[in-house]
Coordinates of C-alpha atoms in Angstrom, one line a residue:
M1 CA 108.3 103.7 124.2
R2 CA 109.4 101.1 121.6
F3 CA 111.1 101.7 118.3
G4 CA 110.5 99.6 115.2
V5 CA 111.2 99.5 111.4
N6 CA 109.1 98.5 108.4
S7 CA 109.9 95.0 107.0
S8 CA 110.8 96.3 103.5
I9 CA 114.3 97.2 104.7
V10 CA 114.8 94.2 106.9
K11 CA 117.3 92.0 105.1
E12 CA 116.2 88.8 106.9
I13 CA 112.8 89.3 105.2
T14 CA 113.4 90.9 101.9
G15 CA 117.1 90.2 101.3
R16 CA 118.0 94.0 101.3
G17 CA 118.6 96.6 103.9
F18 CA 119.5 96.1 107.5
S19 CA 119.1 93.7 110.5
P20 CA 117.0 95.2 113.3
E21 CA 120.1 95.0 115.5
E22 CA 122.0 97.3 113.2
L23 CA 119.2 99.9 113.5
G24 CA 118.8 99.4 117.2
V25 CA 115.0 98.8 117.0
D26 CA 112.8 96.6 119.1
F27 CA 110.4 95.2 116.6
V28 CA 109.5 94.8 112.9
E29 CA 106.3 96.0 111.4
L30 CA 105.4 93.4 108.8
G31 CA 104.0 94.5 105.5
F32 CA 102.2 92.0 103.3
D33 CA 103.8 93.3 100.1
D34 CA 107.2 92.3 101.5
V35 CA 106.6 88.6 101.9
K36 CA 104.0 86.2 100.5
V37 CA 102.7 85.0 103.8
L38 CA 99.2 86.0 102.7
T39 CA 97.9 86.0 99.1
E40 CA 94.4 85.9 97.6
E41 CA 94.5 82.1 98.1
G42 CA 95.1 82.4 101.8
I43 CA 97.9 81.9 104.3
D44 CA 101.2 80.3 103.3
W45 CA 101.9 78.4 106.4
E46 CA 105.5 77.5 105.5
T47 CA 106.3 81.2 105.0
L48 CA 104.6 82.0 108.3
G49 CA 106.7 79.3 110.0
N50 CA 109.9 80.9 108.6
L51 CA 108.8 84.3 109.9
E52 CA 108.2 82.8 113.4
G53 CA 111.7 81.3 113.2
L54 CA 113.3 84.8 112.9
G55 CA 112.6 85.4 116.6
F56 CA 111.6 89.1 116.0
D57 CA 108.8 90.9 117.8
F58 CA 106.2 91.9 115.2
T59 CA 103.4 94.3 114.6
L60 CA 101.5 94.0 111.3
H61 CA 100.4 96.5 108.6
A62 CA 97.2 95.2 107.0
P63 CA 97.1 94.9 103.2
T64 CA 96.4 98.1 101.3
S65 CA 94.2 98.7 98.3
D66 CA 97.1 98.6 95.9
G67 CA 98.7 95.5 97.6
R68 CA 100.8 93.3 95.4
N69 CA 100.1 89.9 97.0
V70 CA 96.7 90.6 98.6
S71 CA 94.6 93.8 98.7
L72 CA 92.1 95.4 101.0
N73 CA 89.9 98.3 100.2
L74 CA 87.3 99.2 102.8
G75 CA 85.9 101.9 100.5
V76 CA 84.0 99.2 98.7
Y77 CA 81.7 96.9 100.7
N78 CA 82.9 93.4 100.1
R79 CA 82.9 90.3 102.3
T80 CA 86.3 89.4 101.0
N81 CA 87.6 92.3 103.1
I82 CA 86.4 90.6 106.3
S83 CA 87.9 87.2 105.3
V84 CA 91.3 88.9 104.5
M85 CA 91.4 90.6 107.8
E86 CA 90.5 87.4 109.7
N87 CA 93.6 85.8 108.0
V88 CA 95.6 88.8 109.1
F89 CA 94.5 88.2 112.7
R90 CA 95.5 84.5 112.4
I91 CA 98.9 85.6 111.3
A92 CA 99.1 88.1 114.1
N93 CA 98.3 85.4 116.7
A94 CA 101.0 83.1 115.2
L95 CA 103.6 85.9 115.5
N96 CA 102.4 87.2 118.9
A97 CA 101.6 90.6 117.3
E98 CA 99.1 92.7 119.2
D99 CA 98.7 95.7 116.9
I100 CA 97.4 95.9 113.4
I101 CA 97.7 99.1 111.3
I102 CA 94.8 99.5 108.8
H103 CA 93.9 102.1 106.1
G104 CA 90.7 103.8 105.3
G105 CA 89.1 103.0 102.0
D106 CA 89.7 104.6 98.6
I107 CA 87.3 107.3 97.4
H108 CA 85.9 106.6 93.9
G109 CA 83.5 109.4 93.2
D110 CA 81.2 109.3 96.2
Y111 CA 83.0 110.4 99.3
H112 CA 80.2 109.7 101.7
R113 CA 79.6 106.2 100.4
A114 CA 83.3 105.4 100.7
F115 CA 83.3 106.8 104.3
M116 CA 80.3 104.7 105.4
N117 CA 81.6 101.6 103.7
T118 CA 84.8 102.0 105.5
L119 CA 83.2 102.7 108.9
R120 CA 80.6 99.8 108.5
Q121 CA 83.3 97.2 107.7
F122 CA 85.7 98.6 110.2
R123 CA 83.3 98.1 113.1
E124 CA 82.8 94.5 112.1
I125 CA 86.5 94.0 111.8
E126 CA 87.1 95.6 115.2
A127 CA 84.7 93.2 116.8
L128 CA 86.5 90.3 115.1
A129 CA 89.9 91.7 116.3
M130 CA 88.7 91.6 119.9
D131 CA 87.9 87.9 119.4
Y132 CA 91.5 87.4 118.3
G133 CA 93.0 89.6 121.1
V134 CA 94.5 92.2 118.8
R135 CA 94.1 95.9 118.4
L136 CA 93.4 98.0 115.3
L137 CA 95.3 101.3 114.7
V138 CA 93.8 103.4 111.9
E139 CA 96.4 105.4 109.9
N140 CA 96.0 108.9 108.6
L141 CA 96.5 109.0 104.8
T142 CA 96.7 111.4 102.0
G143 CA 94.2 112.6 99.4
G144 CA 91.9 110.1 97.7
R145 CA 91.5 107.9 100.8
I146 CA 89.4 108.1 103.9
G147 CA 91.5 109.5 106.8
A148 CA 93.5 112.3 105.3
F149 CA 92.0 114.8 107.7
P150 CA 92.3 114.2 111.5
H151 CA 88.6 114.6 112.2
E152 CA 87.9 111.7 109.8
L153 CA 89.6 109.3 112.2
I154 CA 87.7 110.2 115.3
P155 CA 84.7 107.9 114.5
F156 CA 87.1 105.0 114.2
I157 CA 88.5 105.3 117.8
G158 CA 86.9 102.8 120.1
E159 CA 87.3 100.3 122.8
N160 CA 89.7 98.2 120.8
S161 CA 90.9 100.7 118.2
A162 CA 93.2 103.8 118.2
V163 CA 95.2 105.9 115.8
C164 CA 98.5 105.4 114.0
L165 CA 99.8 108.9 113.2
D166 CA 101.9 109.0 110.0
V167 CA 104.0 112.1 110.3
G168 CA 104.9 112.0 106.6
H169 CA 101.3 111.8 105.5
A170 CA 100.2 114.5 107.9
F171 CA 102.9 116.8 106.4
L172 CA 101.7 116.1 102.9
T173 CA 98.1 116.8 103.8
A174 CA 99.2 120.1 105.4
M175 CA 101.1 121.1 102.3
R176 CA 98.4 120.1 99.8
Y177 CA 95.4 121.5 101.5
G178 CA 96.7 124.3 103.7
L179 CA 95.7 122.4 106.9
P180 CA 97.8 123.5 109.9
L181 CA 99.7 120.5 111.3
Q182 CA 98.4 121.6 114.8
E183 CA 95.0 120.3 113.7
F184 CA 96.3 116.7 114.2
D185 CA 96.7 117.5 117.9
V186 CA 93.0 116.5 118.3
L187 CA 94.4 112.9 118.0
S188 CA 97.1 113.3 120.7
G189 CA 95.2 111.2 123.2
S190 CA 94.5 108.4 120.8
A191 CA 97.7 108.0 118.7
R192 CA 99.3 104.8 120.0
E193 CA 101.8 104.5 117.2
F194 CA 103.8 106.9 115.0
H195 CA 105.0 106.2 111.4
V196 CA 108.2 108.3 111.0
H197 CA 109.6 109.2 107.6
D198 CA 110.5 112.3 105.7
N199 CA 109.4 113.9 102.4
N200 CA 109.7 117.2 100.5
G201 CA 106.0 118.2 100.6
E202 CA 104.9 116.9 97.2
R203 CA 105.2 113.0 97.1
D204 CA 105.1 110.3 99.7
E205 CA 108.8 109.6 99.4
H206 CA 109.4 107.7 102.7
L207 CA 112.9 109.1 103.1
P208 CA 115.0 108.7 106.3
P209 CA 114.3 111.3 109.0
G210 CA 116.3 114.4 108.3
E211 CA 116.5 114.0 104.5
G212 CA 113.3 116.0 103.6
M213 CA 111.5 119.1 104.7
I214 CA 110.0 117.8 107.9
G215 CA 113.3 117.3 109.6
V216 CA 114.4 115.6 112.8
R217 CA 113.6 118.5 115.2
Y218 CA 109.9 118.7 114.2
I219 CA 109.5 114.9 114.3
L220 CA 111.0 114.9 117.8
R221 CA 108.6 117.7 118.8
M222 CA 105.6 115.7 117.6
I223 CA 106.8 112.6 119.5
E224 CA 107.2 114.6 122.6
N225 CA 103.7 116.1 122.3
F226 CA 101.9 112.8 121.5
R227 CA 104.0 110.3 123.5
P228 CA 103.1 107.2 121.4
E229 CA 103.7 103.7 122.6
N230 CA 105.5 102.7 119.4
V231 CA 107.5 104.6 116.8
V232 CA 108.0 102.9 113.5
F233 CA 110.7 104.1 111.0
E234 CA 108.8 103.6 107.8
V235 CA 111.7 104.2 105.4
R236 CA 111.6 102.8 101.8
N237 CA 113.8 105.1 99.7
Y238 CA 117.4 105.9 100.5
S239 CA 120.6 106.4 98.6
N240 CA 123.0 106.2 101.5
P241 CA 122.7 103.4 104.1
M242 CA 124.5 105.5 106.6
G243 CA 121.8 108.2 106.2
V244 CA 119.2 105.7 107.3
I245 CA 121.1 104.7 110.4
A246 CA 121.9 108.4 111.2
G247 CA 118.3 109.5 110.8
I248 CA 117.0 106.7 113.0
N249 CA 119.7 107.2 115.6
A250 CA 118.8 111.0 115.7
I251 CA 115.2 110.2 116.6
R252 CA 116.0 107.4 119.0
E253 CA 118.8 109.2 120.9
G254 CA 117.1 112.5 120.9
K255 CA 114.0 111.0 122.5
E256 CA 115.9 108.9 124.9
M257 CA 118.0 111.8 126.0
K258 CA 114.8 113.9 126.6
I259 CA 113.3 111.2 128.7
A260 CA 116.6 110.9 130.7
R261 CA 116.6 114.6 131.4
E262 CA 113.0 114.5 132.6
V263 CA 113.6 111.6 134.9
S264 CA 116.7 113.3 136.4
L265 CA 114.8 116.4 137.4

């Protein structure tokens, strides 16, 4: 199991936060809001070269529907979505990134149309991903987007695609709709990555682990049950830098100690 962190708190990329070494993580998940390596005009090759020069291991988070530099909304059928993702794959190849996180589309009125638009474009993008040698991981979301409920993600699991289980989003869905968190267990064999962050059950706060209602113990229990390949600490909001380090260390050390006990038996 590898541990990573989102690029928004990596100071070598955004100028604020921490170095990966300080957090004890193995890789950085690059978000396209955090650096203008891809815009509506295309790839900024100089910026891409600077990212290569950092020497980090990367995964990528595809642009979202509300992206600042470039956007992607699979809920609307648009050939621009395909060209944006092909540029994402080119960047992935340059950075030797093998996994790409992607969101389902926004729902504007007609749920079924948004679902089918998302699925139709996703299948084309998945085939393109295979040509570039990368894998797609579909993330569970919150209300208003395809993928809030676990059963919505099952049609997107395929030969070259799996799931990114966002623990914070799952908790919000459970709180908003009364869905037992155990319902997400249906994805346990397909969740290759976890997004770990905390919240208080009302907003997608992206707090450090242990600073919201989910808590470290429950996150560790989910990691133990699902055994993902990658765990990404997707923290965006914090008041105390030491709280970020403490929360990340609690997850890392708790899991590593559990594995150590299992091996010793």
